[in-house]
C-alpha cells in the first residue's frame, strides 16, 4: 500500500465522483448475461474505486493500488441497506477476472448489481458531501 502525498484537489475529486456516477448508471443499464458479467463486475468495482480515490484526492493523497481507495470508502458513514464491506468482495472478484481468467456466473453478476444498487447511491451522496 503506497500513498503519495500532494495538494488536496477538490475539483479533481468532484470530477471523479461525477465520472463514477455516470459510469455506474451506464453499467447498470447493461443486460446481465454470462458474457457481459466480467465487464459489469469490473465496471461496478471501478465506480466504487473512483469514489474512494475522490476521498483520498480531496485529502491530498494519491493511492497506487485498489485496496486503499476501497478501505477509505469503508470508513465513510453512509446509510446503506447492506454492509459497505461487501465492496471488497467485488475487488477480489475483479482480481480473479482480470488476472486468472475467472468468469462469474449469472448469480454472481446479479449479486454485484444488487450490491451496487443498494450501496452506491448512499456512498455517492456521503462522499460528495465530504468533498464539497
Coordinates of C-alpha atoms in Angstrom, one line a residue:
X1 CA 0.0 0.0 0.0
X2 CA 1.8 3.1 -1.3
X3 CA 0.3 6.5 -0.8
X4 CA 1.8 9.7 -2.3
X5 CA 1.0 12.9 -0.6
X6 CA 0.2 16.0 -2.7
X7 CA -2.1 19.1 -2.6
X8 CA -5.8 18.4 -1.9
X9 CA -7.7 18.7 -5.2
X10 CA -11.4 19.1 -4.7
X11 CA -12.0 19.9 -8.4
X12 CA -10.4 16.6 -9.5
X13 CA -12.2 14.7 -6.7
X14 CA -15.6 16.1 -7.9
X15 CA -14.8 15.1 -11.4
X16 CA -14.1 11.6 -10.3
X17 CA -17.3 11.5 -8.3
X18 CA -19.3 12.6 -11.4
X19 CA -17.4 10.0 -13.6
X20 CA -18.3 7.3 -11.1
X21 CA -21.9 8.3 -11.2
X22 CA -22.2 8.3 -15.0
X23 CA -20.2 5.0 -15.3
X24 CA -22.4 3.3 -12.7
X25 CA -25.6 4.5 -14.5
X26 CA -24.3 3.1 -17.8
X27 CA -23.1 -0.2 -16.2
X28 CA -26.4 -0.9 -14.6
X29 CA -28.1 -0.4 -18.0
X30 CA -26.1 -3.4 -19.4
X31 CA -28.1 -6.6 -19.7
X32 CA -26.6 -9.1 -17.2
X33 CA -25.5 -12.2 -19.1
X34 CA -22.7 -14.7 -18.8
X35 CA -20.8 -12.8 -21.5
X36 CA -21.4 -9.3 -20.0
X37 CA -20.7 -10.5 -16.5
X38 CA -17.0 -9.8 -16.3
X39 CA -17.5 -6.3 -17.7
X40 CA -20.3 -5.5 -15.3
X41 CA -18.4 -6.7 -12.3
X42 CA -15.2 -4.8 -13.3
X43 CA -17.1 -1.6 -14.0
X44 CA -19.0 -1.7 -10.7
X45 CA -15.8 -2.2 -8.8
X46 CA -14.2 0.6 -10.8
X47 CA -17.0 3.0 -9.9
X48 CA -16.5 2.3 -6.2
X49 CA -12.8 2.7 -6.5
X50 CA -13.3 6.1 -8.1
X51 CA -15.3 7.2 -5.1
X52 CA -12.6 6.1 -2.8
X53 CA -10.0 7.8 -4.9
X54 CA -12.0 11.0 -4.8
X55 CA -12.0 10.9 -1.0
X56 CA -8.2 10.4 -1.0
X57 CA -7.5 13.1 -3.6
X58 CA -9.7 15.6 -1.6
X59 CA -7.4 14.8 1.4
X60 CA -4.2 15.3 -0.6
X61 CA -3.4 11.6 -1.1
X62 CA -2.9 9.5 -4.2
X63 CA -3.0 5.7 -4.0
X64 CA -1.1 3.4 -6.2
X65 CA -3.4 0.4 -5.6
X66 CA -7.1 -0.5 -5.5
X67 CA -7.1 -1.6 -1.8
X68 CA -6.5 1.9 -0.3
X69 CA -9.5 3.6 -2.0
X70 CA -11.8 0.7 -1.1
X71 CA -10.6 0.9 2.6
X72 CA -11.2 4.7 2.5
X73 CA -14.8 4.0 1.4
X74 CA -15.3 1.5 4.2
X75 CA -14.7 4.3 6.8
X76 CA -17.4 6.5 5.3
X77 CA -20.6 6.8 7.4
X78 CA -23.4 6.2 5.0
X79 CA -26.9 4.8 5.5
X80 CA -26.8 1.7 3.3
X81 CA -29.1 -1.3 3.3
X82 CA -26.2 -3.7 3.1
X83 CA -22.7 -3.6 4.7
X84 CA -20.2 -1.4 2.8
X85 CA -17.6 -4.1 3.4
X86 CA -19.2 -6.1 0.5
X87 CA -17.4 -3.8 -1.9
X88 CA -14.2 -5.7 -1.0
X89 CA -15.7 -8.9 -2.4
X90 CA -16.1 -7.1 -5.7
X91 CA -12.4 -6.1 -5.6
X92 CA -11.4 -9.7 -5.1
X93 CA -13.7 -10.9 -7.9
X94 CA -12.2 -8.3 -10.2
X95 CA -8.7 -9.6 -9.4
X96 CA -9.9 -13.1 -10.3
X97 CA -11.5 -11.9 -13.5
X98 CA -8.5 -9.8 -14.6
X99 CA -5.6 -12.0 -13.6
X100 CA -6.9 -15.5 -13.5
X101 CA -9.5 -15.6 -16.3
X102 CA -12.4 -16.2 -13.9
X103 CA -15.8 -15.9 -15.4
X104 CA -18.5 -15.0 -12.9
X105 CA -21.8 -16.9 -13.2
X106 CA -25.1 -15.1 -13.6
X107 CA -25.9 -15.3 -9.9
X108 CA -22.6 -13.6 -9.0
X109 CA -23.2 -10.9 -11.6
X110 CA -26.7 -10.3 -10.2
X111 CA -25.2 -10.1 -6.7
X112 CA -22.7 -7.5 -7.8
X113 CA -25.6 -5.5 -9.4
X114 CA -27.5 -5.8 -6.1
X115 CA -24.6 -4.6 -4.1
X116 CA -24.2 -1.6 -6.5
X117 CA -27.9 -0.8 -6.3
X118 CA -28.1 -0.8 -2.5
X119 CA -24.7 0.8 -1.6
X120 CA -23.6 3.1 -4.4
X121 CA -26.1 5.9 -4.2
X122 CA -25.8 6.4 -0.4
X123 CA -22.0 6.3 -0.7
X124 CA -22.1 8.7 -3.6
X125 CA -24.1 11.1 -1.5
X126 CA -21.8 10.8 1.5
X127 CA -18.6 11.1 -0.5
X128 CA -20.0 14.1 -2.4
X129 CA -20.8 15.8 0.9
X130 CA -17.4 15.1 2.3
X131 CA -15.6 16.5 -0.8
X132 CA -17.9 19.6 -1.3

